[in-house]
């Protein structure tokens, strides 16, 4: 006989899960009891939201689904923001929650929450398991759904009696067989032909690279396509890192907080090739205007993204990697020199801003200083707020990664995600950049960091403000600073010391540079606090 | 404009809420939704009538296709399908009016399923327009209660909407 709980653990093992992030409670105890005997490393976080964020950082770095676990009721509801964050950025997660006894479902018993119902809008799929016999099929399907097509979170809610139930034998299916789920990967040859024709005709083409390119692992293919076609490239925030900032064809990030060079080129283009970008409003504020002037080619694995926010002339549904390869192989360089001179000229017209300071740390300059100090394959995790924009615009991703919560913009993402990323890639430098507000949303995870001995470096941009909101108030609300001044913050260096984490505070750019060097040389975690003038703008 | 969609789904709990939740969330207007099991017991067919334009119906189709237990979505072409709606209409009716109402019933191909001294209940299986006409004809007598099931539809001809997987 084998119990539901044992089956759950076995399924995870058979899926090759090595690490799971979680937080226990009564309704998930049978499962934890079998995890006790497993080789799967369980990382106890300090709050469930961060289990999901850590699993997200892990998944994005490891390229395989991240696993997070919570108990029923409040444990499960705490997960929601993390699941929603992963959903918006198409991160493959398998979230497992305990649930009250199935016979008591619907009676509002202690710690009952309809978590599959609550997560419906934020999950790619979800299961409320009714019988232990269903567990193997459900786990197989969950991992398959989470990691294929457009990735996303899948939730498995398991009542405690299902975990305890004993069934005669365990058999794990080889493959998931879901009749209604067959993501298309190969791009349609005719559509690819049409895209090539559009490229040939275009006078002012541009490639816009989104997070889908990263998810598809199509970095090389996209670079080859850009190189062979000679078309200049811009990126959304989620597409940062596909093309190194110093690539001569790269125009920078588009959008509300993007580079003027990239935004101008998008506006003036007569052909826009969207690659795995869903045209969110922060990235493209007026998609209709762009589509009126330009032919739009949209490549995405999710057909529902094509035409959703922007009218499209040439839709290509497929795996970006396969489509990019085909395009790269067949495209000819027909880009007029004039257009290149014009757009690449914008890069000089609109240079990066900020000068080194001696009264505080100018954050934009500091990120530009930090960039070359880090290893080529380093992972930078940016939180949300001005700190995110400073990092996004000024950090040069070479061979590494730029991770952030782009879709939901969830403050507090960086530290747990960095922990997950470091556990996935222990030999790479992992640095989290956060604000003083966002740091305090997940600073409880310093405990996790110490407990697991994870060498994540944390940079706190201390401006004593919810800087990005304050900036809105500066521009749009007559400088009425309602609820954006952070008072009562602790001394972050002392806080770090309380955890036994080495830390230092920089008050000039020169100091910041030196301390960053020390931070990167230090084994184990390090917290670098940068004193930042609250009036430094995001862009 | 109204569009009729024929949607094959896996016959399992929670599918209806996934589909209806999707409509609510994305601001699609459902005119009616009818669901019932098909010739395959593990598959149900939903007939959904939505109000919207071409953009909306394309979005509805694509978003429905993303719901994992949805097997196939077909937007039925106008004129190329048969649709029926089942209604029960309880109407005021004294002995003098009975004959007149029975004539209307005959005209509209409705059956009489319940009679009392002061009421008559009609059963009608017709298109949405015919149903409206029948209701209008009965209106002068005083309608006590109406219960309408959502529209169901099948394509004309011998072809079938088979569960061959999604496009
Ligand atoms: C969970 C959450 N709550 C609120 C917001 C709204 N918000 C966006 S940026 C921001 C300020 C962030 O402050 P801080 O972390 O100090 O970063 P800064 O902008 O100062 O660099 C807020 C409150 C959010 N994005 N996420
Ligand atoms: Mg701040």
XYZ file of C-alpha atoms and ligand atoms in Angstrom:
733
model
C 0.000 0.000 0.000
C 1.114 3.511 -0.716
C -0.299 6.756 0.641
C -1.281 9.862 -1.263
C 1.469 11.808 0.495
C 4.077 9.265 -0.520
C 2.816 9.382 -4.094
C 3.132 13.170 -4.130
C 6.760 12.994 -3.034
C 7.505 10.190 -5.486
C 5.985 12.200 -8.322
C 8.216 15.153 -7.478
C 11.260 12.896 -7.388
C 10.355 11.359 -10.719
C 9.955 14.827 -12.193
C 13.558 15.462 -11.174
C 12.668 18.049 -8.554
C 15.709 18.762 -6.404
C 14.518 21.768 -4.454
C 11.143 22.827 -3.133
C 10.307 26.041 -1.311
C 7.618 25.923 1.307
C 6.028 26.477 4.661
C 4.152 23.733 6.513
C 0.895 23.524 8.440
C -1.545 20.880 9.614
C -3.228 20.277 6.269
C 0.040 19.479 4.484
C 1.705 17.513 7.301
C 1.299 14.049 5.752
C 3.171 15.271 2.666
C 5.929 16.866 4.742
C 6.279 13.621 6.641
C 7.271 11.879 3.430
C 9.434 14.785 2.322
C 11.389 14.013 5.492
C 12.554 10.776 3.904
C 13.260 12.258 0.494
C 16.446 13.650 -1.011
C 14.540 16.684 -2.228
C 15.957 19.753 -0.526
C 13.232 21.692 1.207
C 13.861 25.378 1.740
C 11.816 26.755 4.597
C 10.965 30.342 3.748
C 9.610 32.895 6.187
C 6.368 33.692 4.424
C 4.543 31.733 1.719
C 4.494 34.490 -0.911
C 8.259 34.233 -0.893
C 8.120 30.491 -1.455
C 6.445 31.231 -4.761
C 8.891 34.044 -5.592
C 11.871 31.851 -4.690
C 10.452 29.060 -6.850
C 10.068 31.638 -9.606
C 13.681 32.803 -9.328
C 14.717 29.161 -9.315
C 12.587 28.289 -12.335
C 13.789 31.232 -14.397
C 17.424 30.445 -13.674
C 17.255 26.672 -13.863
C 14.930 26.537 -16.869
C 12.669 23.981 -15.207
C 9.502 24.358 -13.129
C 9.913 25.689 -9.605
C 7.995 24.009 -6.803
C 6.385 25.757 -3.847
C 4.309 24.342 -1.047
C 1.908 25.794 1.491
C -0.735 24.623 3.892
C -4.458 25.243 3.566
C -6.237 28.514 4.371
C -3.832 31.354 5.180
C -0.818 29.464 3.862
C -2.519 29.048 0.528
C -3.863 32.603 0.369
C -0.400 33.952 1.185
C 0.837 32.171 -1.926
C -1.546 34.034 -4.208
C 0.575 37.114 -4.901
C 3.516 34.893 -5.717
C 1.436 32.760 -8.061
C -0.035 35.846 -9.746
C 3.459 37.306 -10.140
C 4.629 34.126 -11.839
C 1.542 34.038 -14.037
C 2.067 37.552 -15.344
C 5.665 36.754 -16.272
C 4.868 33.271 -17.635
C 7.084 31.474 -15.140
C 6.618 27.702 -14.809
C 5.617 26.848 -11.239
C 3.951 23.905 -9.614
C 2.305 25.080 -6.412
C 1.120 22.445 -3.971
C -1.313 23.316 -1.207
C -2.800 21.256 1.571
C -6.561 21.430 1.895
C -8.998 20.500 4.632
C -10.533 17.057 4.699
C -12.456 16.556 1.465
C -15.617 15.594 3.323
C -15.603 18.967 5.042
C -15.051 21.006 1.881
C -17.545 23.799 1.509
C -18.405 23.991 5.204
C -16.036 26.836 6.127
C -14.153 24.710 8.600
C -10.921 25.849 10.231
C -8.361 27.003 7.674
C -10.509 26.237 4.670
C -10.011 28.510 1.676
C -11.180 27.860 -1.865
C -7.694 28.289 -3.244
C -8.310 26.794 -6.674
C -11.214 29.214 -7.011
C -9.202 32.165 -5.745
C -6.273 31.400 -8.031
C -8.379 30.737 -11.104
C -7.411 34.012 -12.832
C -3.700 33.556 -12.070
C -3.058 29.937 -12.901
C -2.530 28.238 -16.206
C -4.454 25.351 -14.712
C -5.439 24.056 -11.296
C -6.550 20.830 -9.678
C -8.521 20.037 -6.562
C -7.634 16.402 -6.017
C -10.542 14.204 -5.010
C -8.926 10.775 -4.862
C -5.381 9.547 -4.267
C -5.606 7.468 -7.453
C -5.660 10.691 -9.484
C -2.410 12.036 -8.028
C 0.069 10.495 -10.490
C -1.863 11.676 -13.542
C -2.377 15.125 -12.058
C 1.285 15.596 -11.152
C 2.368 14.437 -14.603
C -0.061 16.850 -16.233
C 0.847 19.712 -13.913
C 4.544 19.610 -14.747
C 3.777 19.215 -18.431
C 1.358 22.130 -18.510
C 3.565 24.399 -16.395
C 6.623 23.943 -18.572
C 5.330 23.663 -22.136
C 3.726 26.114 -24.538
C 3.517 29.445 -22.794
C 4.773 28.463 -19.337
C 2.871 29.371 -16.202
C 1.897 28.332 -12.704
C -0.201 25.240 -12.033
C -1.826 24.688 -8.657
C -2.506 21.304 -7.058
C -4.738 21.459 -3.994
C -4.682 18.221 -2.014
C -7.102 17.572 0.846
C -5.431 16.090 3.876
C -7.469 12.866 3.698
C -6.327 12.347 0.107
C -2.743 12.630 1.343
C -3.507 10.028 4.004
C -5.468 7.660 1.789
C -3.763 4.370 0.979
C -3.999 2.826 -2.458
C -2.615 -0.525 -3.625
C 0.092 0.695 -5.971
C 1.838 3.656 -7.486
C 2.349 3.943 -11.189
C 3.666 7.138 -12.749
C 2.465 7.756 -16.312
C 5.183 8.225 -18.919
C 3.417 11.042 -20.656
C 0.652 13.491 -19.992
C -2.306 12.888 -22.282
C -4.535 15.929 -22.325
C -6.784 16.024 -25.362
C -7.351 19.744 -25.254
C -3.737 20.798 -24.793
C -1.342 20.696 -27.718
C 0.724 23.850 -27.984
C 1.897 24.613 -31.492
C 5.633 25.024 -31.774
C 6.493 25.067 -35.462
C 5.809 28.417 -37.074
C 3.714 28.272 -40.227
C 6.058 28.328 -43.255
C 3.765 30.624 -45.222
C 3.662 33.134 -42.367
C 7.434 33.077 -42.114
C 7.575 33.739 -45.868
C 5.260 36.715 -45.390
C 7.440 38.066 -42.598
C 10.494 37.810 -44.820
C 8.686 39.679 -47.583
C 7.685 42.393 -45.161
C 11.298 42.704 -44.054
C 12.447 43.019 -47.633
C 9.973 45.806 -48.311
C 10.589 47.707 -45.092
C 12.552 50.915 -45.018
C 12.515 51.389 -41.260
C 12.278 47.977 -39.543
C 12.727 47.301 -35.842
C 12.787 44.141 -33.736
C 11.097 44.317 -30.347
C 12.250 41.576 -28.074
C 10.120 40.502 -25.094
C 10.261 38.003 -22.263
C 9.098 35.216 -24.561
C 12.524 35.185 -26.170
C 14.123 34.513 -22.795
C 11.550 31.846 -21.923
C 12.079 30.098 -25.244
C 15.839 30.099 -24.759
C 16.052 31.847 -28.115
C 18.772 34.307 -27.246
C 21.304 33.020 -29.748
C 18.691 32.741 -32.467
C 17.469 36.276 -31.916
C 21.006 37.654 -31.982
C 21.632 35.741 -35.200
C 18.438 37.087 -36.733
C 19.352 40.647 -35.756
C 22.853 40.199 -37.100
C 21.843 38.615 -40.387
C 19.050 41.070 -41.031
C 20.875 44.130 -39.755
C 17.649 45.282 -38.087
C 18.026 47.374 -34.925
C 16.633 45.839 -31.733
C 14.798 47.193 -28.729
C 13.549 45.227 -25.740
C 10.731 45.332 -23.233
C 11.689 45.117 -19.574
C 11.128 41.363 -19.697
C 13.315 41.130 -22.785
C 16.304 42.776 -21.142
C 19.404 40.673 -21.318
C 18.694 38.984 -24.615
C 20.905 41.482 -26.395
C 23.883 42.916 -24.511
C 23.619 46.640 -23.998
C 26.858 47.279 -25.865
C 25.685 45.470 -28.998
C 25.842 48.154 -31.711
C 22.352 47.220 -32.957
C 20.711 47.546 -29.585
C 18.611 50.637 -28.957
C 17.638 49.894 -25.373
C 14.475 49.302 -23.418
C 11.168 50.676 -24.688
C 8.228 51.926 -22.678
C 7.183 54.380 -20.044
C 10.572 54.074 -18.340
C 12.418 53.169 -21.482
C 15.065 54.898 -23.541
C 14.001 57.722 -25.808
C 16.175 56.203 -28.529
C 14.165 52.987 -28.453
C 10.782 54.690 -28.127
C 11.472 57.060 -31.010
C 12.597 54.243 -33.243
C 9.418 52.288 -32.424
C 7.285 55.307 -33.283
C 9.048 55.949 -36.574
C 9.299 52.351 -37.747
C 7.430 51.079 -40.787
C 7.887 47.460 -39.711
C 7.709 46.227 -36.123
C 8.687 42.627 -35.456
C 7.344 41.695 -32.026
C 9.070 38.646 -30.600
C 7.471 37.135 -27.515
C 6.215 40.509 -26.339
C 2.621 40.928 -25.239
C 2.504 44.690 -25.809
C 1.608 45.596 -22.243
C 0.722 49.238 -21.651
C 3.922 50.051 -19.744
C 5.923 48.822 -22.717
C 3.827 50.280 -25.526
C 1.503 53.056 -24.436
C -0.167 53.659 -27.807
C -0.124 50.395 -29.775
C -2.830 51.597 -32.178
C -0.707 54.547 -33.269
C 2.269 52.340 -33.986
C 0.154 49.811 -35.866
C -1.386 52.547 -38.009
C 2.005 53.499 -39.381
C 3.781 50.192 -39.395
C 3.371 46.670 -40.656
C 3.318 44.472 -37.562
C 4.751 40.965 -37.430
C 3.985 39.228 -34.141
C 5.663 35.993 -33.124
C 4.358 34.245 -30.018
C 3.706 30.739 -28.779
C 0.414 31.916 -27.303
C -2.023 32.653 -30.132
C -4.191 34.657 -27.740
C -1.454 37.288 -27.383
C -1.425 37.985 -31.093
C -3.837 40.759 -31.916
C -4.887 41.233 -28.285
C -3.326 44.616 -27.667
C -2.113 45.586 -31.113
C -3.527 44.920 -34.575
C -1.227 42.512 -36.393
C -0.526 42.046 -40.107
C 1.585 38.907 -40.004
C 0.811 36.605 -37.073
C 3.241 33.749 -36.458
C 2.262 31.246 -33.796
C 5.151 29.113 -32.697
C 8.169 28.550 -30.524
C 10.253 31.705 -30.905
C 13.398 29.680 -31.032
C 12.274 27.670 -34.035
C 10.786 30.682 -35.801
C 13.873 32.840 -35.124
C 16.147 30.136 -36.469
C 14.093 29.972 -39.662
C 14.105 33.750 -39.998
C 17.809 34.036 -39.232
C 18.635 31.431 -41.857
C 16.569 32.975 -44.628
C 16.694 36.711 -44.037
C 18.781 39.084 -46.119
C 20.192 42.329 -44.901
C 18.166 44.972 -46.698
C 18.076 47.664 -44.031
C 18.765 51.110 -45.480
C 21.879 52.666 -43.987
C 19.919 55.852 -43.450
C 17.601 54.199 -40.932
C 20.522 52.675 -39.071
C 22.330 55.992 -38.889
C 19.157 57.639 -37.694
C 18.211 55.178 -34.943
C 21.693 54.395 -33.754
C 22.297 58.121 -33.760
C 19.514 58.490 -31.211
C 21.664 56.559 -28.796
C 24.132 59.430 -28.881
C 21.404 62.080 -28.849
C 19.927 60.571 -25.677
C 22.798 59.332 -23.549
C 22.512 57.810 -20.083
C 21.965 60.364 -17.375
C 23.522 61.079 -14.001
C 26.910 62.276 -12.726
C 28.912 60.761 -9.863
C 28.117 62.440 -6.536
C 29.961 63.048 -3.300
C 26.973 63.870 -1.077
C 25.122 60.627 -1.802
C 25.224 57.691 -4.175
C 23.893 58.549 -7.625
C 22.164 55.217 -8.298
C 22.250 55.303 -12.102
C 25.980 55.940 -12.107
C 26.499 53.298 -9.467
C 24.689 50.622 -11.484
C 26.836 51.534 -14.494
C 29.938 51.211 -12.297
C 28.784 47.927 -10.829
C 28.018 46.358 -14.173
C 31.579 45.707 -15.390
C 32.654 44.588 -11.921
C 30.317 41.638 -12.060
C 30.969 38.333 -13.766
C 29.731 38.043 -17.338
C 27.203 35.373 -16.416
C 25.940 37.061 -13.257
C 22.240 37.173 -12.423
C 20.849 40.555 -11.441
C 17.469 40.543 -9.748
C 15.783 43.922 -9.631
C 12.886 44.662 -7.310
C 10.113 47.135 -8.129
C 10.233 50.903 -8.050
C 12.870 53.386 -9.094
C 15.525 50.866 -8.116
C 14.141 48.573 -10.824
C 14.319 51.242 -13.494
C 17.819 52.294 -12.468
C 18.883 48.667 -12.754
C 16.988 47.970 -15.983
C 18.371 50.988 -17.782
C 21.942 50.891 -16.576
C 22.969 47.315 -15.997
C 24.620 45.597 -18.911
C 23.636 41.943 -19.050
C 26.311 40.086 -20.967
C 25.958 36.330 -20.647
C 23.830 36.409 -17.532
C 20.280 37.253 -16.654
C 18.127 40.150 -15.591
C 15.201 39.006 -13.456
C 12.400 41.203 -12.233
C 8.647 41.178 -11.716
C 7.746 42.884 -14.961
C 4.106 41.963 -15.363
C 2.627 42.323 -11.909
C 5.311 44.660 -10.551
C 5.367 42.955 -7.165
C 7.424 44.736 -4.529
C 9.478 42.338 -2.463
C 10.214 40.007 -5.372
C 13.964 40.458 -5.541
C 15.267 38.857 -2.358
C 13.294 35.591 -2.488
C 13.769 35.363 -6.257
C 17.507 35.905 -5.817
C 17.597 33.106 -3.245
C 15.895 30.813 -5.740
C 18.208 31.898 -8.545
C 21.316 31.317 -6.445
C 20.147 27.845 -5.465
C 19.629 27.073 -9.144
C 23.006 28.485 -10.168
C 25.237 28.255 -7.093
C 28.377 29.122 -9.016
C 27.101 32.365 -10.433
C 27.083 35.770 -8.812
C 23.556 36.700 -7.834
C 22.835 40.284 -6.843
C 19.479 41.678 -5.755
C 18.870 45.401 -6.184
C 15.976 46.713 -4.142
C 14.503 49.828 -2.635
C 14.163 50.507 1.063
C 10.420 49.960 0.703
C 10.610 46.736 -1.237
C 13.415 45.406 0.966
C 11.124 45.711 3.939
C 8.442 43.729 2.174
C 10.593 40.623 2.182
C 13.375 41.276 4.657
C 12.099 38.369 6.716
C 13.796 36.216 4.086
C 17.197 37.195 5.461
C 16.447 34.358 7.863
C 16.060 31.946 4.952
C 19.232 33.298 3.410
C 21.259 32.587 6.566
C 19.595 29.262 7.251
C 20.392 27.990 3.762
C 23.787 29.695 3.540
C 22.918 31.300 0.240
C 25.490 33.783 -1.024
C 23.118 36.384 -2.363
C 24.331 39.986 -2.412
C 21.745 42.635 -1.681
C 21.967 46.284 -2.635
C 19.458 48.542 -0.917
C 18.827 51.913 -2.539
C 17.952 53.879 0.552
C 16.060 57.035 -0.349
C 13.666 56.882 2.603
C 10.853 57.057 0.111
C 8.526 54.934 -1.875
C 10.465 56.613 -4.583
C 8.523 55.716 -7.669
C 5.200 56.743 -6.165
C 6.789 59.907 -4.828
C 7.914 60.626 -8.361
C 4.318 60.347 -9.559
C 3.350 62.770 -6.816
C 6.099 65.133 -7.978
C 4.824 65.136 -11.503
C 1.080 64.648 -11.195
C -0.045 65.437 -7.656
C 1.527 68.792 -6.856
C 4.256 67.337 -4.641
C 1.721 66.338 -2.019
C 3.711 63.506 -0.478
C 0.959 61.377 0.917
C 2.195 58.085 2.358
C 5.457 57.961 0.445
C 7.935 59.017 3.136
C 9.368 56.035 4.980
C 9.833 56.890 8.634
C 10.972 54.566 11.352
C 13.137 52.403 9.147
C 15.815 50.471 10.972
C 19.532 50.881 10.443
C 19.848 48.273 7.686
C 23.531 47.672 8.421
C 22.730 46.843 12.034
C 19.827 44.717 10.919
C 22.204 42.742 8.716
C 24.582 42.377 11.638
C 21.772 40.961 13.745
C 21.532 38.189 11.172
C 25.294 37.862 11.038
C 25.385 39.129 7.462
C 28.301 41.437 6.608
C 27.063 44.834 5.519
C 28.226 48.354 4.746
C 26.759 51.721 3.861
C 27.977 53.899 1.003
C 27.472 57.643 0.960
C 29.316 58.612 -2.215
C 29.716 56.980 -5.603
C 33.375 56.383 -4.907
C 32.561 54.577 -1.670
C 29.814 52.590 -3.364
C 32.258 51.370 -5.975
C 34.792 50.278 -3.381
C 32.212 48.616 -1.195
C 30.720 46.843 -4.207
C 34.140 45.377 -4.881
C 34.295 44.226 -1.283
C 30.780 42.828 -1.539
C 31.646 40.795 -4.619
C 34.860 39.492 -3.047
C 33.128 38.421 0.149
C 32.109 34.805 0.396
C 28.513 34.373 1.424
C 25.838 37.042 1.590
C 26.462 40.760 1.840
C 24.222 43.782 2.176
C 25.274 47.070 0.658
C 23.176 50.061 1.613
C 23.436 53.044 -0.728
C 22.312 56.443 0.543
C 20.333 57.913 -2.339
C 18.927 61.407 -2.810
C 15.118 61.083 -2.890
C 14.922 63.472 -5.823
C 16.890 61.373 -8.288
C 14.540 60.582 -11.188
C 13.901 57.076 -12.497
C 15.081 57.748 -16.015
C -23.747 41.363 -33.182
C -24.423 37.923 -31.726
C -22.080 35.008 -32.242
C -22.784 31.391 -31.416
C -19.883 29.216 -30.277
C -19.870 25.479 -29.980
C -17.336 24.413 -27.358
C -16.370 20.862 -26.514
C -14.999 20.464 -23.000
C -13.876 17.645 -20.789
C -16.787 16.585 -18.655
C -15.273 17.277 -15.238
C -16.115 19.452 -12.242
C -14.960 23.031 -12.364
C -14.987 23.458 -16.132
C -18.106 25.580 -16.140
C -16.659 27.930 -13.552
C -13.399 28.173 -15.481
C -15.294 29.157 -18.615
C -17.771 31.520 -16.999
C -15.004 33.086 -14.887
C -13.024 33.749 -18.045
C -15.951 35.604 -19.591
C -16.498 37.724 -16.498
C -12.801 38.498 -16.077
C -12.196 39.584 -19.619
C -15.410 41.550 -19.889
C -17.026 39.372 -22.549
C -20.818 39.480 -22.532
C -22.553 36.105 -22.464
C -26.070 36.103 -23.865
C -26.610 32.507 -22.965
C -24.670 29.419 -22.061
C -26.038 25.915 -22.246
C -24.139 22.806 -21.329
C -24.834 19.119 -21.591
C -23.064 15.848 -22.143
C -22.355 14.652 -25.718
C -22.359 11.266 -27.404
C -19.059 10.695 -25.562
C -19.830 10.619 -21.840
C -16.460 12.177 -20.981
C -17.120 15.182 -23.202
C -19.653 17.967 -22.785
C -20.763 20.540 -25.279
C -21.262 24.142 -24.324
C -23.204 26.371 -26.631
C -22.325 29.946 -25.867
C -23.958 32.968 -27.421
C -21.853 36.106 -27.051
C -22.545 39.671 -27.862
C -19.678 41.574 -29.415
C -17.686 42.442 -32.482
C -15.156 40.505 -34.501
C -12.312 41.429 -32.144
C -14.263 40.181 -29.126
C -15.256 36.889 -30.704
C -11.671 36.244 -31.814
C -10.474 36.929 -28.275
C -13.183 34.706 -26.813
C -12.164 31.888 -29.121
C -8.462 32.243 -28.338
C -8.919 32.613 -24.612
C -11.274 29.637 -24.478
C -8.688 27.575 -26.300
C -6.252 28.331 -23.488
C -8.493 26.737 -20.882
C -6.933 23.292 -20.506
C -10.143 21.186 -20.316
C -11.479 22.942 -23.420
C -11.035 20.551 -26.293
C -12.399 22.434 -29.264
C -13.890 25.815 -29.965
C -15.881 26.544 -33.074
C -17.453 29.840 -33.958
C -20.559 28.813 -35.908
C -21.090 30.655 -39.170
C -24.410 32.458 -39.488
C -26.935 30.443 -41.540
C -24.756 27.343 -41.237
C -26.226 26.000 -38.021
C -29.488 25.006 -36.413
C -30.239 26.542 -33.058
C -33.011 25.900 -30.585
C -34.016 27.265 -27.282
C -36.321 25.488 -24.867
C -38.868 27.614 -22.991
C -41.621 27.003 -20.513
C -44.191 29.792 -20.491
C -46.917 29.976 -17.858
C -49.701 32.261 -18.974
C -52.961 33.476 -17.391
C -55.857 31.654 -18.939
C -59.489 31.386 -18.007
C -61.858 28.949 -19.673
C -62.889 31.445 -22.306
C -59.326 32.201 -23.374
C -58.193 28.612 -23.552
C -59.085 28.029 -27.178
C -57.378 31.183 -28.349
C -54.176 30.338 -26.517
C -54.268 26.802 -27.848
C -54.433 28.249 -31.353
C -51.370 30.349 -30.701
C -49.639 27.254 -29.354
C -50.489 25.354 -32.484
C -49.320 28.190 -34.679
C -45.996 28.381 -32.852
C -45.530 24.627 -32.638
C -45.660 24.760 -28.865
C -47.004 21.997 -26.658
C -49.255 22.406 -23.689
C -47.733 20.739 -20.689
C -49.886 21.921 -17.792
C -53.411 23.236 -17.425
C -55.296 24.675 -14.470
C -58.533 26.617 -14.234
C -56.684 29.901 -14.480
C -53.378 29.083 -16.178
C -51.788 27.233 -19.004
C -48.124 26.259 -19.402
C -46.611 26.013 -22.847
C -43.451 24.259 -23.855
C -41.626 25.671 -26.828
C -38.499 24.500 -28.616
C -37.689 27.165 -31.170
C -35.155 29.685 -32.308
C -34.592 32.738 -30.151
C -36.626 34.884 -32.591
C -39.568 32.489 -32.690
C -39.530 32.370 -28.932
C -39.727 36.170 -28.808
C -42.689 36.094 -31.205
C -44.520 33.510 -29.161
C -43.971 35.506 -25.977
C -45.249 38.623 -27.713
C -48.393 36.816 -28.846
C -49.058 35.537 -25.337
C -48.309 38.841 -23.682
C -51.877 40.232 -23.839
C -53.141 37.328 -21.684
C -50.675 38.111 -18.946
C -47.549 36.021 -18.576
C -47.097 34.614 -15.079
C -43.658 33.066 -15.437
C -41.084 32.260 -18.089
C -38.169 29.872 -17.922
C -35.821 29.818 -20.904
C -32.897 27.456 -21.280
C -29.918 28.822 -23.216
C -29.596 28.313 -26.918
C -28.184 25.017 -28.141
C -26.843 24.642 -31.653
C -25.420 22.149 -34.117
C -23.952 22.727 -37.538
C -26.128 21.940 -40.524
C -25.287 18.977 -42.742
C -23.633 15.685 -41.924
C -20.340 17.132 -40.653
C -19.484 17.082 -36.949
C -17.460 19.210 -34.563
C -15.176 16.396 -33.498
C -12.861 16.483 -30.511
C -9.771 16.239 -32.698
C -7.791 18.591 -30.501
C -7.366 22.312 -30.772
C -6.322 24.177 -33.794
C 3.231 44.907 -3.439
C 3.214 46.270 -4.029
N 2.610 47.288 -3.372
C 2.615 48.535 -3.897
C 3.192 48.782 -5.104
C 3.179 50.199 -5.703
N 4.544 50.697 -5.809
C 5.252 50.673 -6.947
S 6.774 51.262 -6.786
C 6.540 51.620 -5.171
C 7.614 52.240 -4.347
C 8.753 51.348 -4.128
O 9.547 51.882 -3.121
P 11.001 51.342 -2.885
O 10.991 49.876 -2.796
O 11.627 52.065 -1.769
O 11.715 51.694 -4.254
P 12.135 53.105 -4.844
O 11.086 53.464 -5.825
O 12.229 54.070 -3.715
O 13.433 52.820 -5.492
C 5.252 51.267 -4.785
C 4.694 51.484 -3.434
C 3.788 47.691 -5.766
N 4.357 47.812 -6.971
N 3.802 46.459 -5.199
Mg 12.815 53.765 -1.711
